[in-house]
Structure formats: C-alpha cells, structure tokens
Amino acid sequence: MVAAMVGLLGCELAGELLRQAFHLPVPGAVVGMFLLAGTLVAVNRKRPPEAMAVPPALRRAADALIGHMGLLFVPAGVGVIAEADLLRQQWLPILAAVLGSTVLGLAVTGLVMSRVTRLVEKRRSAEAPRAVPHASLAGLCRKQARS
Amino acid sequence: MSAVLHRLWIPPAAPLPWLAATLAAYLIGRAVQRRCGVAYASPVLIAIIVIAAVLVATGTPYATYFAGAWFIHFLLGPATVALAIPLARNLHHVRRSLPGTGLALLAGSATSIVSGVAIVWLLGGTRMVALSMAPKAATTPIAMAVSQEIGGLPALTAAFAILGGIVAAIAGERTLQQMRIDDRRSQGLAAGVAGSGIAAAQVAGRGELAAAFAALGIGFNGLLTALLVPLLALLWW
C-alpha cells in the first residue's frame, strides 16, 4: 500500500515537475498518468496484452481510488454553491450546452466508430475473400440492400 | 458542551467534521443509488446536494468547508494517475481497430469541446462558463484540472461533467439505437467519450467488450481533452 502510494504520488510529482520544466499546458496528474501507462506498457512489452502484469499492491490501490473516484470530487463539486448567482443567470446556455454537446459527442463518436470499423472490416474481408467469404458476402448484400 | 463543540473547529481537529460529513454524504448517495437501482442516480450529485444544503443551512462559507475536505480533494491527483492502469490494459484494443477508434476518439472529443463552447456562446453565456464547459466531457478529475489550467471554474466544470455523464447514461442507449448503431465497441466508446465514468458504468452492463471500449474512451478522451482544450484556449480565447 505504501509502495503503491509512493508510486502514484511519484508519478504525479514527476508529471508536475515535467509540466513546470517544459511549461506544458496539461495538468501534472495527467502527465503522471501517461508516465505510468508508458512504464506499464514498456515493462510488459514481451507479454501478450491480455496478460499485462501490474504489481498487485499498485492494482489494489488503483482499484480503491478509481472505485471511489466519485467521492473525491465531492469537495470541489460543492463549490458550485459559491456560483449560485452564475447558475441562476446563465441556466439556459448551461443546460443547453450540457445536453446538446453531450448528445452530439455521443452520436459523433458512435457514428464514426461504427462506420469506419465497418468500412475497414469490409475492405479486410475483400482483400482476403477466400479466408472469410461470408463476411464479404454479407458486406455486399448490405451494400445492395442500402442502394 | 458548547466548549467541546467549539474546540472541534480548532486545529488539529478542524478537518474532522467536514471530512466525516463528506464521507457520510457520499454513503447516503450510494445508499440512494442502491435503493433506486440505476447508474444515473449519481451518488456524487446526491452527496454534493446534501453537503451544499448543510452548508447553506448552517451558514458555513465554502472556504471553511473546503479547508476541512481538502484531504479528500488531494487524492484526485493519485486517482488520476491510477487511471493509467485500465488505460494500459485496454491499449491493445486500440491497436486492433485503430482507424475507427482513433478517428472516432478525435471526432468525438473535438465535437464535445467545440459544441459545448459554441452553444454557451450562442445563447449568451459568459467566457467563464464557456471555458468551464470546454473540458466537461473528460473524466471529472482531468476535466477539473484542465479547467483550472485554462482559467475556468473547476467546481463548475465538475458539475457540468457529472450532469453530462447523467445525460449520456439516460439518453445514450436510445440515441445510438435510433441511429442504428448496434456495435458493442461503438456503444462503449461513445459512452466513455461523452459520458465518462457515469455512462461507462451503465454501458458496462452490456458486456466486457463494451466495458473495455468505454474504459478506452474515458482514457483517451481525457488525454485528447487535456491536449486539445489548452491548445484551443491559447489559439482562440
């Protein structure tokens, strides 16, 4: 537990130092997140990705922090009461932006992902028609059905 | 009795009451969520409302509360670093479906940022609200850190991020179904990008593939938001 906390805080500290040294616009903890992710990938590069080894203490500490992450932003979230006037004056742009941009982001991500994946998989099956004849056939049928 | 109560607010005991109150409010939120049985009865939102009500009722300034609850807030840093583990564990999914995942992440992240700012602007919101809105699709700790970085209000961003997550959890499934997007990877990724943890928890019920892509969406949207928003802020605002 102590070693895990040292690891997490050490990455955050390193991230913060890098941020200040190079005037990065990215928060130190986010830099630290990428330092740790990079380290984990580098250490595990000879293993299959499904069998990634993470020190058990680190995994336990991380699971505990992530599992209760909601609790951690309560203190900052309560800060909205200091902005009650702002919320009252600008409730319309705020509500519209939260609703609109969330649904737009959701739709665009889902649409691009499903269309590009379908395209790539269709091309892949077209390149190797003998390996997966059904997939390319299904793709053709779908194309005809749409046109 | 009142002397005893009074001494509670003097160091070293000073953080105790608000620390305990925050933990208790979160437990209440979780109990309510369990009773309702839905992912979007957000325990965070409930805890914030409970604490805010207590502060208003007792006339306690926010600064006093935050000085006590600061220790919990501090743990956001290591928790953000800890997100590296699910991120690293799901990285191979990106490699396997790279063009789709990469393009979708970029498009979704940029759409969330630009549309949020644009809507606030069009409806006459202030610069402060627009800046606080920009990073709101990222996972809350990253969103708050980015908001602080570009001169927004982290508290406002936290509230937007939580509300956005609830919106994505409620409307996400229906929106994607209407667009005939039935691929689990797309559903998971969309939930992670647009609704971070709250929507991801909901989509995770639809299987491991959806959960893995939701984790991916959270991690990479956090990265993209942390890179794109400060850049756009430098260029535009």
Coordinates of N, CA, C and O in Angstrom, one line a residue, chain A residues 5-141:
Chain A
M5 N 1.3 3.9 -3.0 CA 1.1 5.3 -2.9 C 2.3 6.1 -3.3 O 2.2 7.1 -4.0
V6 N 3.5 5.6 -3.0 CA 4.7 6.3 -3.4 C 4.8 6.3 -4.9 O 5.2 7.3 -5.5
G7 N 4.4 5.1 -5.5 CA 4.5 5.0 -7.0 C 3.5 6.0 -7.6 O 3.9 6.8 -8.5
L8 N 2.3 6.1 -7.1 CA 1.3 7.0 -7.7 C 1.7 8.5 -7.5 O 1.6 9.3 -8.4
L9 N 2.1 8.8 -6.2 CA 2.4 10.2 -5.9 C 3.7 10.5 -6.7 O 3.9 11.7 -7.1
G10 N 4.6 9.5 -6.8 CA 5.9 9.8 -7.5 C 5.6 10.2 -9.0 O 6.2 11.1 -9.5
C11 N 4.7 9.4 -9.6 CA 4.3 9.7 -11.0 C 3.7 11.1 -11.1 O 4.0 11.9 -12.0
E12 N 2.9 11.4 -10.1 CA 2.2 12.8 -10.1 C 3.3 13.9 -10.0 O 3.3 14.9 -10.7
L13 N 4.2 13.6 -9.0 CA 5.3 14.6 -8.8 C 6.1 14.8 -10.0 O 6.4 15.9 -10.5
A14 N 6.5 13.6 -10.7 CA 7.3 13.7 -11.9 C 6.6 14.5 -13.0 O 7.1 15.3 -13.7
G15 N 5.3 14.2 -13.1 CA 4.4 14.9 -14.1 C 4.4 16.4 -13.8 O 4.5 17.2 -14.7
E16 N 4.2 16.7 -12.5 CA 4.2 18.1 -12.2 C 5.5 18.8 -12.5 O 5.6 20.0 -13.0
L17 N 6.6 18.1 -12.2 CA 8.0 18.7 -12.5 C 8.1 18.9 -14.0 O 8.6 19.9 -14.4
L18 N 7.7 17.9 -14.8 CA 7.9 18.0 -16.2 C 7.0 19.1 -16.8 O 7.4 19.9 -17.6
R19 N 5.8 19.2 -16.2 CA 4.9 20.3 -16.6 C 5.5 21.7 -16.4 O 5.5 22.5 -17.3
Q20 N 6.1 21.8 -15.2 CA 6.7 23.1 -14.9 C 8.0 23.4 -15.7 O 8.2 24.5 -16.1
A21 N 8.8 22.3 -15.9 CA 10.1 22.5 -16.6 C 9.8 22.8 -18.1 O 10.5 23.7 -18.6
F22 N 8.8 22.2 -18.7 CA 8.5 22.4 -20.1 C 7.3 23.3 -20.4 O 6.9 23.4 -21.5
H23 N 6.8 23.9 -19.3 CA 5.6 24.8 -19.5 C 4.5 24.1 -20.2 O 3.9 24.7 -21.1
L24 N 4.2 22.8 -19.9 CA 3.2 22.1 -20.6 C 1.8 22.6 -20.2 O 1.6 23.0 -19.0
P25 N 0.9 22.7 -21.1 CA -0.4 23.2 -20.8 C -1.3 22.1 -20.1 O -2.4 22.3 -19.8
V26 N -0.8 20.9 -20.0 CA -1.5 19.7 -19.5 C -1.3 19.6 -18.0 O -0.1 19.8 -17.5
P27 N -2.3 19.3 -17.2 CA -2.2 19.1 -15.7 C -1.1 18.1 -15.4 O -1.0 17.0 -16.1
G28 N -0.4 18.3 -14.3 CA 0.7 17.4 -13.8 C 0.2 16.0 -13.6 O 0.9 15.0 -14.0
A29 N -1.0 15.8 -13.0 CA -1.5 14.4 -12.8 C -1.8 13.7 -14.1 O -1.6 12.5 -14.1
V30 N -2.2 14.4 -15.1 CA -2.4 13.8 -16.4 C -1.1 13.4 -17.0 O -1.0 12.3 -17.6
V31 N -0.1 14.2 -16.9 CA 1.3 13.8 -17.4 C 1.7 12.6 -16.6 O 2.3 11.6 -17.2
G32 N 1.5 12.6 -15.3 CA 1.8 11.4 -14.5 C 1.1 10.2 -14.9 O 1.7 9.1 -14.9
M33 N -0.2 10.3 -15.3 CA -0.9 9.2 -15.8 C -0.2 8.6 -17.0 O -0.1 7.3 -17.1
F34 N 0.2 9.4 -17.9 CA 0.9 8.9 -19.1 C 2.3 8.3 -18.8 O 2.7 7.4 -19.5
L35 N 2.9 8.9 -17.9 CA 4.2 8.3 -17.4 C 4.0 6.9 -16.9 O 4.7 5.9 -17.3
L36 N 3.0 6.7 -16.1 CA 2.7 5.4 -15.5 C 2.2 4.4 -16.6 O 2.7 3.2 -16.7
A37 N 1.3 4.9 -17.5 CA 0.9 4.0 -18.6 C 2.0 3.6 -19.5 O 2.1 2.4 -19.8
G38 N 2.9 4.5 -19.8 CA 4.0 4.2 -20.7 C 5.0 3.2 -20.0 O 5.4 2.3 -20.6
T39 N 5.2 3.4 -18.7 CA 6.0 2.5 -17.9 C 5.4 1.1 -18.0 O 6.1 0.1 -18.2
L40 N 4.1 1.0 -17.7 CA 3.5 -0.3 -17.7 C 3.6 -1.0 -19.0 O 3.9 -2.2 -19.1
V41 N 3.4 -0.3 -20.1 CA 3.4 -0.8 -21.5 C 4.9 -1.3 -21.8 O 5.1 -2.4 -22.3
A42 N 5.8 -0.4 -21.4 CA 7.3 -0.8 -21.7 C 7.7 -2.0 -20.9 O 8.4 -2.9 -21.4
V43 N 7.3 -2.1 -19.6 CA 7.7 -3.2 -18.8 C 7.1 -4.5 -19.3 O 7.7 -5.6 -19.3
N44 N 5.9 -4.4 -19.9 CA 5.1 -5.6 -20.3 C 5.2 -5.9 -21.8 O 4.4 -6.6 -22.4
R45 N 6.2 -5.2 -22.5 CA 6.2 -5.3 -24.0 C 6.4 -6.7 -24.5 O 6.0 -7.0 -25.6
K46 N 7.0 -7.6 -23.7 CA 7.2 -9.0 -24.2 C 6.0 -9.9 -23.9 O 6.0 -11.1 -24.2
R47 N 5.0 -9.4 -23.2 CA 3.9 -10.3 -22.8 C 2.7 -10.0 -23.7 O 2.6 -9.0 -24.3
P48 N 1.8 -11.0 -23.9 CA 0.6 -10.8 -24.6 C -0.2 -9.7 -23.9 O -0.2 -9.7 -22.6
P49 N -0.9 -8.8 -24.6 CA -1.6 -7.7 -23.9 C -2.6 -8.1 -22.9 O -2.8 -7.4 -21.9
E50 N -3.2 -9.3 -23.1 CA -4.2 -9.7 -22.1 C -3.6 -10.1 -20.7 O -4.3 -10.0 -19.7
A51 N -2.3 -10.4 -20.7 CA -1.6 -10.9 -19.5 C -0.7 -9.8 -18.9 O 0.3 -10.1 -18.4
M52 N -1.1 -8.5 -19.1 CA -0.3 -7.4 -18.5 C -0.1 -7.5 -17.0 O -1.1 -7.7 -16.3
A53 N 1.1 -7.5 -16.6 CA 1.4 -7.7 -15.2 C 1.5 -6.3 -14.5 O 2.3 -5.4 -14.9
V54 N 0.7 -6.1 -13.5 CA 0.7 -4.8 -12.7 C 1.0 -5.3 -11.3 O 0.4 -6.3 -10.8
P55 N 2.0 -4.6 -10.6 CA 2.2 -5.0 -9.2 C 0.9 -5.1 -8.4 O 0.1 -4.1 -8.5
P56 N 0.7 -6.2 -7.7 CA -0.7 -6.4 -7.0 C -1.0 -5.2 -6.1 O -2.2 -4.8 -6.0
A57 N 0.0 -4.7 -5.3 CA -0.3 -3.6 -4.4 C -0.8 -2.4 -5.2 O -1.7 -1.7 -4.7
L58 N -0.1 -2.1 -6.3 CA -0.5 -1.0 -7.1 C -1.9 -1.1 -7.7 O -2.7 -0.2 -7.6
R59 N -2.2 -2.3 -8.1 CA -3.5 -2.6 -8.7 C -4.6 -2.4 -7.6 O -5.6 -1.8 -7.8
R60 N -4.3 -2.9 -6.4 CA -5.3 -2.7 -5.3 C -5.5 -1.2 -4.9 O -6.6 -0.8 -4.8
A61 N -4.4 -0.5 -4.8 CA -4.5 0.9 -4.5 C -5.3 1.7 -5.6 O -6.2 2.5 -5.4
A62 N -4.9 1.3 -6.9 CA -5.6 2.0 -8.0 C -7.1 1.6 -8.1 O -7.9 2.5 -8.3
D63 N -7.4 0.3 -7.8 CA -8.8 -0.1 -7.8 C -9.6 0.7 -6.7 O -10.7 1.1 -7.0
A64 N -9.0 0.8 -5.6 CA -9.6 1.5 -4.5 C -9.9 3.0 -4.8 O -11.0 3.5 -4.6
L65 N -8.9 3.6 -5.4 CA -9.0 5.1 -5.8 C -10.1 5.2 -6.9 O -10.9 6.1 -6.8
I66 N -10.0 4.4 -7.9 CA -10.9 4.5 -9.0 C -12.3 4.1 -8.6 O -13.3 4.8 -9.0
G67 N -12.4 3.1 -7.8 CA -13.7 2.6 -7.4 C -14.5 3.7 -6.6 O -15.7 3.7 -6.6
H68 N -13.8 4.6 -5.9 CA -14.4 5.6 -5.1 C -14.1 7.0 -5.6 O -14.1 8.0 -4.9
M69 N -13.8 7.1 -6.9 CA -13.4 8.3 -7.5 C -14.5 9.4 -7.3 O -14.2 10.6 -7.1
G70 N -15.8 8.9 -7.3 CA -16.9 9.8 -7.2 C -16.7 10.7 -5.9 O -16.9 11.9 -5.9
L71 N -16.4 10.0 -4.8 CA -16.2 10.7 -3.5 C -15.2 11.8 -3.6 O -15.3 12.9 -3.0
L72 N -14.1 11.6 -4.4 CA -13.0 12.5 -4.5 C -13.4 13.8 -5.1 O -12.8 14.9 -4.9
F73 N -14.4 13.9 -6.0 CA -14.8 15.2 -6.5 C -16.0 15.8 -5.8 O -16.5 16.9 -6.2
V74 N -16.4 15.3 -4.7 CA -17.4 16.0 -3.9 C -17.0 17.3 -3.4 O -17.6 18.3 -3.6
P75 N -15.8 17.4 -2.7 CA -15.4 18.7 -2.1 C -15.3 19.8 -3.2 O -15.8 20.9 -2.9
A76 N -14.8 19.5 -4.4 CA -14.7 20.5 -5.4 C -16.1 20.8 -6.0 O -16.5 22.0 -6.3
G77 N -16.9 19.8 -6.1 CA -18.3 19.9 -6.7 C -19.1 20.8 -5.8 O -20.0 21.6 -6.3
V78 N -19.0 20.7 -4.5 CA -19.8 21.5 -3.6 C -19.5 23.0 -3.9 O -20.3 23.9 -3.6
G79 N -18.4 23.3 -4.5 CA -18.0 24.7 -4.8 C -19.1 25.4 -5.7 O -19.0 26.6 -5.8
V80 N -20.0 24.6 -6.4 CA -21.0 25.3 -7.2 C -21.9 26.2 -6.4 O -22.4 27.1 -6.9
I81 N -22.0 25.9 -5.1 CA -22.9 26.8 -4.3 C -22.3 28.2 -4.2 O -23.1 29.2 -4.1
A82 N -21.0 28.3 -4.4 CA -20.4 29.7 -4.5 C -20.7 30.4 -5.8 O -20.6 31.6 -5.9
E83 N -21.2 29.5 -6.8 CA -21.5 30.1 -8.1 C -23.0 30.1 -8.3 O -23.5 30.1 -9.5
A84 N -23.8 30.1 -7.2 CA -25.3 30.0 -7.4 C -25.8 31.2 -8.3 O -26.7 30.9 -9.1
D85 N -25.3 32.4 -8.1 CA -25.7 33.5 -8.9 C -25.5 33.3 -10.4 O -26.4 33.5 -11.2
L86 N -24.3 32.8 -10.7 CA -23.9 32.5 -12.1 C -24.8 31.5 -12.7 O -25.3 31.6 -13.8
L87 N -25.2 30.4 -11.9 CA -26.1 29.4 -12.4 C -27.5 29.9 -12.7 O -28.1 29.6 -13.6
R88 N -27.9 30.8 -11.8 CA -29.2 31.4 -11.9 C -29.3 32.3 -13.1 O -30.3 32.3 -13.9
Q89 N -28.2 33.0 -13.4 CA -28.3 34.0 -14.5 C -28.1 33.2 -15.8 O -28.7 33.7 -16.9
Q90 N -27.3 32.1 -15.9 CA -27.0 31.5 -17.2 C -27.5 30.1 -17.3 O -26.8 29.3 -17.9
W91 N -28.6 29.8 -16.6 CA -29.1 28.4 -16.6 C -29.4 27.9 -18.0 O -29.1 26.8 -18.4
L92 N -29.9 28.8 -18.9 CA -30.2 28.4 -20.3 C -29.0 27.9 -21.1 O -29.0 26.8 -21.6
P93 N -28.0 28.8 -21.3 CA -26.8 28.3 -22.0 C -26.2 27.1 -21.4 O -25.7 26.2 -22.1
I94 N -26.2 27.1 -20.0 CA -25.5 25.9 -19.4 C -26.3 24.6 -19.7 O -25.7 23.6 -20.1
L95 N -27.6 24.7 -19.5 CA -28.4 23.5 -19.7 C -28.3 23.0 -21.1 O -28.1 21.8 -21.4
A96 N -28.5 24.0 -22.0 CA -28.5 23.6 -23.5 C -27.1 23.1 -23.9 O -27.1 22.1 -24.6
A97 N -26.0 23.6 -23.3 CA -24.7 23.2 -23.7 C -24.4 21.8 -23.2 O -23.9 20.9 -23.9
V98 N -24.8 21.5 -21.9 CA -24.5 20.2 -21.3 C -25.3 19.2 -22.1 O -24.8 18.1 -22.5
L99 N -26.6 19.4 -22.3 CA -27.5 18.5 -23.1 C -27.0 18.3 -24.5 O -26.7 17.2 -25.0
G100 N -26.9 19.4 -25.2 CA -26.6 19.4 -26.6 C -25.2 18.8 -26.9 O -25.1 17.9 -27.7
S101 N -24.2 19.3 -26.2 CA -22.8 18.8 -26.6 C -22.6 17.4 -26.1 O -21.9 16.6 -26.8
T102 N -23.3 16.9 -25.1 CA -23.1 15.5 -24.7 C -23.8 14.6 -25.7 O -23.1 13.6 -26.1
V103 N -25.0 14.9 -26.1 CA -25.6 14.1 -27.1 C -24.9 14.1 -28.5 O -24.7 13.1 -29.1
L104 N -24.4 15.3 -28.9 CA -23.6 15.4 -30.1 C -22.3 14.6 -30.0 O -22.0 13.8 -30.9
G105 N -21.6 14.7 -28.9 CA -20.4 14.0 -28.8 C -20.6 12.5 -28.8 O -19.9 11.7 -29.4
L106 N -21.7 12.1 -28.2 CA -22.1 10.6 -28.1 C -22.4 10.1 -29.6 O -21.8 9.1 -30.0
A107 N -23.2 10.9 -30.3 CA -23.6 10.5 -31.6 C -22.4 10.5 -32.6 O -22.3 9.5 -33.4
V108 N -21.6 11.5 -32.5 CA -20.5 11.6 -33.5 C -19.5 10.4 -33.2 O -19.0 9.7 -34.1
T109 N -19.2 10.2 -31.9 CA -18.2 9.1 -31.6 C -18.8 7.8 -32.1 O -18.1 7.0 -32.8
G110 N -20.1 7.5 -31.8 CA -20.7 6.2 -32.2 C -20.7 6.1 -33.7 O -20.4 5.0 -34.2
L111 N -21.1 7.1 -34.4 CA -21.3 7.1 -35.8 C -19.9 6.8 -36.5 O -19.8 5.9 -37.3
V112 N -18.9 7.6 -36.2 CA -17.6 7.5 -36.8 C -17.0 6.1 -36.5 O -16.6 5.4 -37.4
M113 N -17.1 5.7 -35.3 CA -16.6 4.4 -34.9 C -17.3 3.2 -35.7 O -16.6 2.4 -36.3
S114 N -18.6 3.2 -35.7 CA -19.3 2.1 -36.4 C -19.1 2.2 -37.9 O -18.9 1.1 -38.5
R115 N -19.1 3.4 -38.5 CA -18.9 3.5 -40.0 C -17.5 3.1 -40.4 O -17.3 2.3 -41.3
V116 N -16.5 3.6 -39.7 CA -15.1 3.4 -40.1 C -14.8 1.9 -39.9 O -14.1 1.2 -40.7
T117 N -15.2 1.3 -38.7 CA -14.9 -0.1 -38.4 C -15.6 -1.0 -39.5 O -14.9 -1.9 -40.0
R118 N -16.8 -0.6 -39.9 CA -17.5 -1.5 -40.9 C -16.7 -1.4 -42.2 O -16.5 -2.4 -42.9
L119 N -16.3 -0.2 -42.6 CA -15.5 0.0 -43.8 C -14.3 -0.8 -43.8 O -13.9 -1.5 -44.8
V120 N -13.5 -0.7 -42.7 CA -12.2 -1.4 -42.6 C -12.4 -2.9 -42.6 O -11.7 -3.6 -43.4
E121 N -13.4 -3.4 -41.9 CA -13.6 -4.8 -41.9 C -14.1 -5.3 -43.3 O -13.8 -6.4 -43.7
K122 N -14.9 -4.5 -44.0 CA -15.3 -4.9 -45.3 C -14.1 -5.0 -46.2 O -14.0 -5.9 -47.0
R123 N -13.2 -4.0 -46.1 CA -12.1 -4.0 -47.0 C -11.2 -5.2 -46.7 O -10.7 -5.8 -47.6
R124 N -11.0 -5.4 -45.4 CA -10.2 -6.5 -45.0 C -10.7 -7.9 -45.5 O -10.0 -8.7 -46.1
S125 N -12.0 -8.0 -45.5 CA -12.6 -9.3 -46.0 C -12.6 -9.3 -47.5 O -12.6 -10.4 -48.1
A126 N -12.6 -8.1 -48.1 CA -12.5 -8.1 -49.6 C -11.1 -8.5 -50.1 O -10.9 -9.1 -51.1
E127 N -10.1 -8.1 -49.2 CA -8.7 -8.4 -49.6 C -8.4 -9.9 -49.4 O -7.6 -10.4 -50.1
A128 N -9.1 -10.5 -48.5 CA -8.9 -12.0 -48.3 C -10.2 -12.7 -48.4 O -10.8 -13.2 -47.5
P129 N -10.7 -12.7 -49.7 CA -12.1 -13.3 -49.9 C -12.2 -14.8 -49.6 O -13.2 -15.2 -49.2
R130 N -11.0 -15.4 -49.8 CA -11.1 -16.9 -49.5 C -11.1 -17.2 -48.0 O -11.7 -18.2 -47.6
A131 N -10.5 -16.3 -47.3 CA -10.4 -16.6 -45.8 C -11.7 -16.4 -45.2 O -12.2 -17.2 -44.4
V132 N -12.4 -15.3 -45.5 CA -13.7 -15.1 -44.9 C -14.8 -14.7 -46.0 O -15.2 -13.6 -46.1
P133 N -15.2 -15.7 -46.7 CA -16.1 -15.4 -47.8 C -17.5 -14.9 -47.3 O -18.1 -14.1 -47.9
H134 N -17.9 -15.4 -46.1 CA -19.2 -14.9 -45.6 C -19.2 -13.4 -45.3 O -20.2 -12.8 -45.6
A135 N -18.1 -13.0 -44.7 CA -18.1 -11.6 -44.3 C -18.2 -10.7 -45.5 O -19.0 -9.7 -45.5
S136 N -17.5 -11.0 -46.6 CA -17.5 -10.2 -47.8 C -18.9 -10.3 -48.5 O -19.5 -9.3 -49.0
L137 N -19.5 -11.5 -48.4 CA -20.8 -11.6 -49.0 C -21.8 -10.8 -48.2 O -22.6 -10.1 -48.8
A138 N -21.7 -10.9 -46.9 CA -22.6 -10.1 -46.1 C -22.5 -8.6 -46.4 O -23.5 -7.9 -46.5
G139 N -21.2 -8.2 -46.6 CA -21.0 -6.8 -46.9 C -21.6 -6.4 -48.2 O -22.3 -5.4 -48.3
L140 N -21.5 -7.3 -49.2 CA -22.1 -7.0 -50.5 C -23.6 -6.9 -50.4 O -24.2 -6.0 -50.9
C141 N -24.2 -7.9 -49.7 CA -25.7 -7.9 -49.5 C -26.1 -6.6 -48.9 O -27.1 -6.0 -49.3

